[in-house]
XYZ file of C-alpha atoms in Angstrom:
478
model
C -16.794 153.127 -99.598
C -15.573 150.292 -97.462
C -14.405 147.231 -99.198
C -15.961 143.748 -98.600
C -12.694 142.342 -97.203
C -12.545 145.008 -94.510
C -16.161 144.332 -93.532
C -15.511 140.647 -93.217
C -12.484 141.262 -91.016
C -14.520 143.595 -88.784
C -17.354 141.087 -88.352
C -14.872 138.294 -87.631
C -13.220 140.410 -84.937
C -16.546 141.106 -83.297
C -17.283 137.337 -83.198
C -13.915 136.651 -81.572
C -14.541 139.332 -78.929
C -17.957 137.882 -78.182
C -16.493 134.397 -77.813
C -13.787 135.678 -75.439
C -16.394 137.499 -73.390
C -18.499 134.374 -73.051
C -15.464 132.288 -72.023
C -14.410 134.816 -69.402
C -17.948 135.008 -68.054
C -18.082 131.209 -67.769
C -14.803 131.086 -65.909
C -16.026 133.667 -63.410
C -19.259 131.805 -62.802
C -17.366 128.537 -62.311
C -15.005 130.132 -59.776
C -17.924 131.625 -57.859
C -19.736 128.291 -57.724
C -16.637 126.463 -56.516
C -16.118 129.091 -53.859
C -19.733 128.823 -52.659
C -19.566 125.032 -52.642
C -16.370 125.162 -50.601
C -18.012 127.458 -48.076
C -21.048 125.199 -47.871
C -18.874 122.116 -47.337
C -16.817 123.959 -44.750
C -19.943 125.102 -42.917
C -21.414 121.604 -42.981
C -18.179 120.170 -41.603
C -18.178 122.722 -38.821
C -21.801 121.955 -37.982
C -21.074 118.224 -38.005
C -18.062 118.696 -35.736
C -20.172 120.837 -33.440
C -22.919 118.210 -33.293
C -20.420 115.517 -32.296
C -18.708 117.414 -29.531
C -21.595 119.141 -27.747
C -22.961 117.546 -24.492
C -21.771 113.909 -24.756
C -23.920 111.514 -22.662
C -22.396 110.317 -19.399
C -21.778 106.602 -18.975
C -23.569 105.367 -15.862
C -22.440 102.205 -14.022
C -25.624 100.207 -13.666
C -24.080 97.189 -11.909
C -26.179 96.178 -8.891
C -26.162 93.480 -6.249
C -28.461 90.671 -7.274
C -30.569 89.441 -4.364
C -32.803 86.371 -4.529
C -35.710 86.554 -2.071
C -37.079 83.098 -1.323
C -40.503 82.744 0.304
C -40.292 79.395 2.093
C -42.789 76.573 1.482
C -45.828 77.206 -0.772
C -48.485 75.315 -2.697
C -48.852 71.725 -1.485
C -46.219 72.445 1.202
C -48.035 74.688 3.707
C -45.206 74.882 6.226
C -45.887 74.940 9.933
C -49.352 75.652 11.371
C -49.577 78.809 13.427
C -51.195 79.375 16.793
C -54.241 80.940 15.116
C -54.656 78.115 12.591
C -53.006 79.747 9.570
C -49.988 78.360 7.777
C -46.418 79.512 7.536
C -46.393 79.731 3.731
C -48.814 82.684 3.814
C -46.615 84.703 6.162
C -43.456 83.809 4.249
C -44.854 85.080 0.942
C -46.313 88.268 2.417
C -43.012 89.218 4.040
C -40.956 88.202 0.990
C -43.071 90.488 -1.205
C -42.448 93.391 1.173
C -38.717 92.740 1.111
C -38.772 92.535 -2.683
C -40.556 95.893 -3.032
C -38.149 97.616 -0.648
C -35.148 96.205 -2.511
C -36.545 97.465 -5.818
C -36.519 100.989 -4.389
C -32.839 100.713 -3.462
C -30.484 101.728 -6.302
C -27.816 99.273 -5.143
C -30.020 96.157 -5.465
C -31.689 94.111 -8.187
C -34.060 91.615 -6.526
C -35.756 88.484 -7.832
C -38.246 86.154 -6.109
C -38.334 82.363 -6.259
C -42.137 82.430 -6.112
C -44.649 85.260 -6.378
C -47.804 83.320 -5.552
C -48.948 80.260 -3.642
C -47.022 77.690 -5.641
C -44.765 74.756 -4.771
C -41.084 75.105 -5.677
C -38.603 72.299 -5.037
C -35.753 73.185 -2.686
C -33.098 72.437 -5.290
C -34.949 74.651 -7.780
C -34.846 77.580 -5.364
C -31.072 77.281 -5.157
C -30.866 76.804 -8.927
C -32.705 80.090 -9.521
C -30.021 81.908 -7.540
C -27.140 79.936 -9.081
C -28.308 80.339 -12.682
C -28.768 84.072 -12.164
C -25.334 84.320 -10.523
C -26.890 86.134 -7.581
C -24.821 87.896 -4.942
C -26.965 86.651 -2.032
C -30.006 84.522 -1.237
C -32.404 85.261 1.624
C -34.922 82.526 2.441
C -37.753 83.764 4.661
C -39.448 81.490 7.189
C -41.324 81.463 10.474
C -40.230 79.075 13.192
C -42.309 76.470 15.003
C -42.269 74.247 18.064
C -44.791 72.234 20.048
C -44.211 74.340 23.164
C -45.997 77.684 22.553
C -43.676 79.425 25.012
C -40.645 79.038 22.755
C -39.853 82.349 21.066
C -37.172 84.329 19.292
C -35.409 85.121 16.044
C -32.605 83.045 14.574
C -30.722 83.000 11.283
C -29.354 79.819 9.716
C -26.394 79.357 7.406
C -24.582 76.378 5.885
C -21.146 77.544 4.757
C -18.665 79.796 6.512
C -18.782 82.473 3.797
C -22.410 83.097 4.804
C -21.638 83.876 8.457
C -21.166 87.672 8.009
C -24.474 87.915 6.134
C -26.240 85.817 8.781
C -24.860 88.045 11.530
C -26.080 91.217 9.795
C -29.589 89.869 9.184
C -29.867 88.426 12.700
C -28.774 91.650 14.358
C -31.213 93.837 12.431
C -34.278 91.568 12.644
C -33.977 90.733 16.343
C -33.427 94.416 17.156
C -36.359 95.612 15.019
C -38.914 93.138 16.385
C -37.613 92.902 19.940
C -37.839 89.084 19.945
C -35.244 87.056 21.904
C -31.996 86.828 19.957
C -31.375 83.101 19.398
C -28.251 83.845 17.367
C -26.979 82.367 14.129
C -26.724 78.621 13.614
C -25.212 76.346 11.030
C -27.753 73.893 9.627
C -27.527 71.353 6.816
C -30.498 72.611 4.799
C -30.701 71.818 1.102
C -31.450 75.342 -0.133
C -28.367 76.578 1.745
C -26.136 73.643 0.844
C -26.790 73.961 -2.894
C -26.521 77.749 -3.139
C -23.169 78.926 -4.522
C -23.251 82.382 -2.950
C -23.790 83.683 0.603
C -27.197 82.321 1.600
C -29.195 82.361 4.828
C -32.559 81.260 6.173
C -34.148 83.999 8.293
C -36.404 82.390 10.930
C -38.175 85.624 11.846
C -40.110 84.352 14.866
C -42.280 81.519 16.196
C -45.766 81.391 14.718
C -46.596 78.756 17.342
C -46.105 81.444 19.976
C -49.402 83.422 20.032
C -47.757 86.731 20.973
C -45.076 86.509 18.313
C -47.532 85.277 15.708
C -49.771 88.320 16.263
C -46.807 90.599 15.551
C -45.641 88.569 12.556
C -49.064 88.647 10.919
C -49.591 92.376 11.487
C -48.743 94.982 8.854
C -46.529 96.815 11.313
C -44.609 93.673 12.245
C -44.039 92.714 8.618
C -42.972 96.244 7.701
C -40.443 96.228 10.539
C -39.115 92.798 9.590
C -38.874 93.671 5.880
C -36.995 96.885 6.541
C -34.691 95.081 8.964
C -33.781 92.493 6.316
C -33.044 95.239 3.784
C -30.978 97.127 6.361
C -29.043 93.951 7.065
C -28.282 93.551 3.351
C -27.229 97.191 3.075
C -24.913 96.807 6.047
C -23.467 93.609 4.606
C -22.745 94.984 1.159
C -21.866 98.439 2.441
C -24.203 101.381 1.927
C -21.381 103.866 1.275
C -18.939 101.938 -0.816
C -18.380 98.289 -0.058
C -15.337 96.087 -0.023
C -17.615 93.511 -1.665
C -18.053 94.788 -5.246
C -21.036 93.649 -7.309
C -20.277 91.028 -9.906
C -19.779 92.447 -13.408
C -21.581 90.869 -16.315
C -18.280 89.409 -17.483
C -17.537 87.854 -14.113
C -21.083 86.504 -13.862
C -20.630 84.740 -17.197
C -17.228 83.222 -16.482
C -17.734 82.443 -12.805
C -17.354 78.746 -11.970
C -18.102 78.169 -8.308
C -16.129 75.429 -6.587
C -17.808 72.084 -6.201
C -19.398 71.399 -2.843
C -17.451 69.135 -0.515
C -20.080 66.722 0.700
C -17.885 65.574 3.614
C -16.911 69.066 4.735
C -19.129 68.924 7.808
C -19.115 65.210 8.442
C -18.805 64.359 12.132
C -15.611 62.393 12.570
C -15.388 59.296 14.740
C -13.039 60.863 17.262
C -12.881 63.153 20.271
C -12.555 66.812 19.259
C -10.138 68.579 21.601
C -9.688 71.907 19.841
C -10.307 73.963 16.727
C -7.861 75.118 14.080
C -5.365 77.867 14.852
C -5.735 78.899 11.186
C -9.101 80.430 12.120
C -7.335 82.985 14.312
C -7.347 83.559 18.060
C -10.649 81.907 18.897
C -11.622 80.346 22.210
C -14.678 78.345 23.210
C -15.861 78.553 26.841
C -17.729 75.427 27.971
C -19.701 74.864 31.181
C -20.580 71.360 32.420
C -23.072 69.769 34.846
C -25.791 72.431 34.804
C -28.149 73.949 34.946
C -28.773 74.952 38.537
C -30.663 77.930 39.918
C -27.663 79.616 41.590
C -24.485 79.483 39.493
C -25.957 79.049 36.007
C -28.020 82.283 35.989
C -25.023 84.274 37.252
C -22.806 82.845 34.514
C -25.455 83.634 31.899
C -25.668 87.199 33.204
C -21.905 87.665 32.849
C -21.894 86.254 29.308
C -24.807 88.465 28.314
C -23.191 91.566 29.805
C -20.019 90.889 27.800
C -21.951 89.924 24.643
C -20.228 86.578 24.188
C -21.575 83.106 23.455
C -20.544 79.859 25.118
C -21.466 76.168 25.139
C -23.303 74.414 28.001
C -23.067 70.637 28.432
C -26.302 69.722 30.164
C -27.219 66.880 32.514
C -30.600 65.397 31.631
C -31.891 65.164 35.212
C -31.121 68.856 35.757
C -32.691 69.827 32.433
C -35.864 68.063 33.533
C -35.873 70.030 36.798
C -35.060 73.420 35.220
C -36.449 73.583 31.661
C -36.763 77.370 31.942
C -32.984 77.660 32.197
C -32.505 75.439 29.161
C -34.793 77.788 27.254
C -32.859 80.795 28.490
C -29.546 79.291 27.375
C -30.889 78.707 23.878
C -32.790 82.000 23.684
C -29.619 83.927 24.514
C -27.755 82.323 21.611
C -25.572 79.774 23.391
C -24.937 76.238 22.163
C -26.104 73.199 24.115
C -24.423 69.816 24.419
C -25.390 66.490 25.982
C -23.516 65.504 29.153
C -25.534 62.329 29.959
C -28.524 62.034 32.266
C -26.887 61.423 35.669
C -23.115 61.823 35.143
C -22.017 58.158 35.338
C -18.550 56.933 34.442
C -18.972 55.515 30.920
C -15.949 53.264 31.425
C -18.028 51.338 33.965
C -21.512 51.742 32.483
C -23.060 48.966 30.332
C -23.629 49.930 26.708
C -27.426 49.872 26.853
C -27.490 52.054 29.969
C -24.986 54.528 28.475
C -27.043 54.883 25.299
C -30.219 55.410 27.335
C -28.465 58.123 29.385
C -27.672 59.968 26.152
C -30.999 59.424 24.391
C -33.083 60.487 27.394
C -31.017 63.654 27.712
C -31.460 64.401 24.013
C -35.222 64.125 24.426
C -35.536 66.279 27.532
C -33.407 69.075 26.044
C -35.455 69.021 22.863
C -38.669 69.093 24.869
C -37.424 72.078 26.862
C -35.920 74.271 24.143
C -36.716 72.879 20.712
C -33.148 71.904 19.819
C -31.566 68.465 19.697
C -27.852 68.667 20.565
C -25.181 67.587 18.149
C -22.479 67.696 20.837
C -21.699 65.161 23.559
C -19.127 65.333 26.340
C -18.493 62.217 28.411
C -18.620 62.585 32.204
C -15.065 62.653 33.561
C -13.885 62.525 29.935
C -14.024 58.728 30.151
C -15.160 57.050 26.948
C -14.061 53.616 25.684
C -13.769 52.981 21.961
C -16.963 50.914 21.613
C -19.083 53.682 23.124
C -17.321 56.318 21.019
C -18.311 54.356 17.911
C -21.904 53.996 19.098
C -22.198 57.700 19.914
C -20.786 58.639 16.514
C -23.556 56.591 14.892
C -26.054 58.766 16.806
C -24.735 61.780 14.810
C -23.099 63.257 17.904
C -19.687 64.927 17.959
C -17.714 63.971 21.073
C -16.047 67.014 22.635
C -13.032 67.124 24.935
C -11.050 70.160 26.106
C -7.594 71.717 25.987
C -7.752 73.696 29.243
C -9.078 72.198 32.495
C -9.667 74.965 35.042
C -10.243 72.454 37.878
C -12.895 74.883 39.099
C -15.088 72.101 40.505
C -12.408 71.333 43.092
C -12.751 74.763 44.672
C -9.389 76.174 43.534
C -9.070 79.946 43.779
C -10.065 82.277 40.973
C -6.401 83.283 40.629
C -5.456 79.636 40.081
C -8.145 79.344 37.408
C -6.800 82.436 35.644
C -3.257 81.105 35.861
C -4.225 77.783 34.295
C -6.085 79.481 31.450
C -3.303 81.914 30.602
C -0.702 79.138 30.761
C -2.525 76.480 28.742
C -4.734 78.382 26.283
C -3.759 78.462 22.606
C -5.767 79.696 19.572
C -8.605 77.256 18.925
C -8.711 76.134 22.540
C -11.693 74.741 24.460
C -11.865 75.758 28.132
C -13.559 73.381 30.599
C -15.541 75.079 33.397
C -18.657 74.202 35.365
C -22.007 75.871 35.909
C -23.043 73.570 38.794
C -21.789 70.750 41.045
C -18.851 72.674 42.477
C -17.898 74.008 45.879
C -19.569 77.195 47.116
C -21.872 77.194 44.090
C -19.005 77.866 41.661
C -18.130 81.201 43.271
C -14.534 80.786 42.057
C -15.663 80.315 38.457
C -17.949 83.331 38.603
C -15.192 85.522 40.030
C -12.569 84.286 37.560
C -14.892 84.673 34.593
C -15.369 88.390 35.190
C -11.614 88.925 34.996
C -10.831 86.287 32.380
C -13.060 87.717 29.654
C -11.521 91.229 29.457
C -8.007 89.809 29.772
C -8.496 87.425 26.852
C -10.141 90.166 24.810
C -7.084 92.324 25.416
C -4.929 89.491 24.070
C -6.985 89.489 20.870
C -9.179 86.445 21.483
C -12.718 86.202 20.151
C -15.311 84.009 21.869
C -17.219 81.384 19.891
C -19.385 78.368 20.567
C -17.985 74.880 20.070
C -19.988 74.345 16.849
C -18.606 77.609 15.480
C -15.074 76.658 16.479
C -15.286 73.232 14.829
C -17.438 74.307 11.836
C -20.216 71.954 12.880
C -23.986 72.457 12.824
C -25.385 74.057 15.961
C -27.815 71.188 16.439
C -28.985 68.034 14.734
C -31.109 68.619 11.622
C -34.797 68.189 12.317
């Protein structure tokens, strides 16, 4: 028989074993749970790391050139009347909308319009739209007009020198696309150009007062060609395949502070201009006095056209009256025109009232013939007393002299002309020649010119008009 004490000890031992078993079981379960939790955390970390590193999105540079497309006139300002009775503002808007749509399709451009319907927008507000947006360029679209329906051609206007490359690109593309006479680029003091703080041009696509040009301008085909030409000009300017003119970044747009406009930058000074600045490089301005005539002048124009250079013609009023077709040709081919008096008197010996009439009558006949009113005047024989210089300056005319006198009117040989030019010419020089009134119909000038042009090109000279050389407007503002 087992005693009670032994039974108690046995039962107590069993309890202790049970307790130990439970403790060991708990420890095992805890270890298993911790291990599973660790694996879960590890797996989640791996999945998270995997999610972060797989296929990161590429950062795309979305910077574009901002182009403001300005449809000229609008609303209460109809613009010029066309040959068919319509108004310029309708054409301007239609073409501007085409340009805008084409620019939207180009990944390098972000366009904006100054007006999208027939509404009136102040000129200063058009410039403000471009300035406030910090645009990279402004293109103002217009059609040209003149009372003579025969006047035709494309021209592009600019105000500041930084707009010249853009004007050249637009002019080249538009005139080529439409086949209109290339009237060149011209500097004009227009408010929308003066107030714009980026390269800005006015594209005068063609003359709506010319029935033939108007028909093309109002046609879908003509507008498509013109719109594409403007876009091509912008692409060429900014560089289709990587430009040296980078788009403005958002940061630069925000901090950009354009320089204030110099209101006297293009003021005509009360003096005789003899040359341009050598700081502008090796530029030369060819000038031709006393024309036009029907023998020498056309030959000179042919040579200039063949060599793709522009010159300046100082016109006699009585000859302009006799040969208005040649005045038109000079302007249509992109040359500048100056006033050389009506009948070539000596202003030292001419009464003031007669001298002023000589100039004013010549201004009128040139404007009647070609639609431009000269801003340049050259005195016959270079003779100009101070009182007449002051009076001419008040007429908003720049008085032009010369740095090289070829003496071609005297009949000197072409070799002598070349010798004088090579000896006397310096960068910024103005060369005096004649397109009429010389011996043997200026045969010496014509012969010398054909040799002079390639020789000066070889020396690194570029050929400009007098207004371009002196940074003056191409004609008086209308």
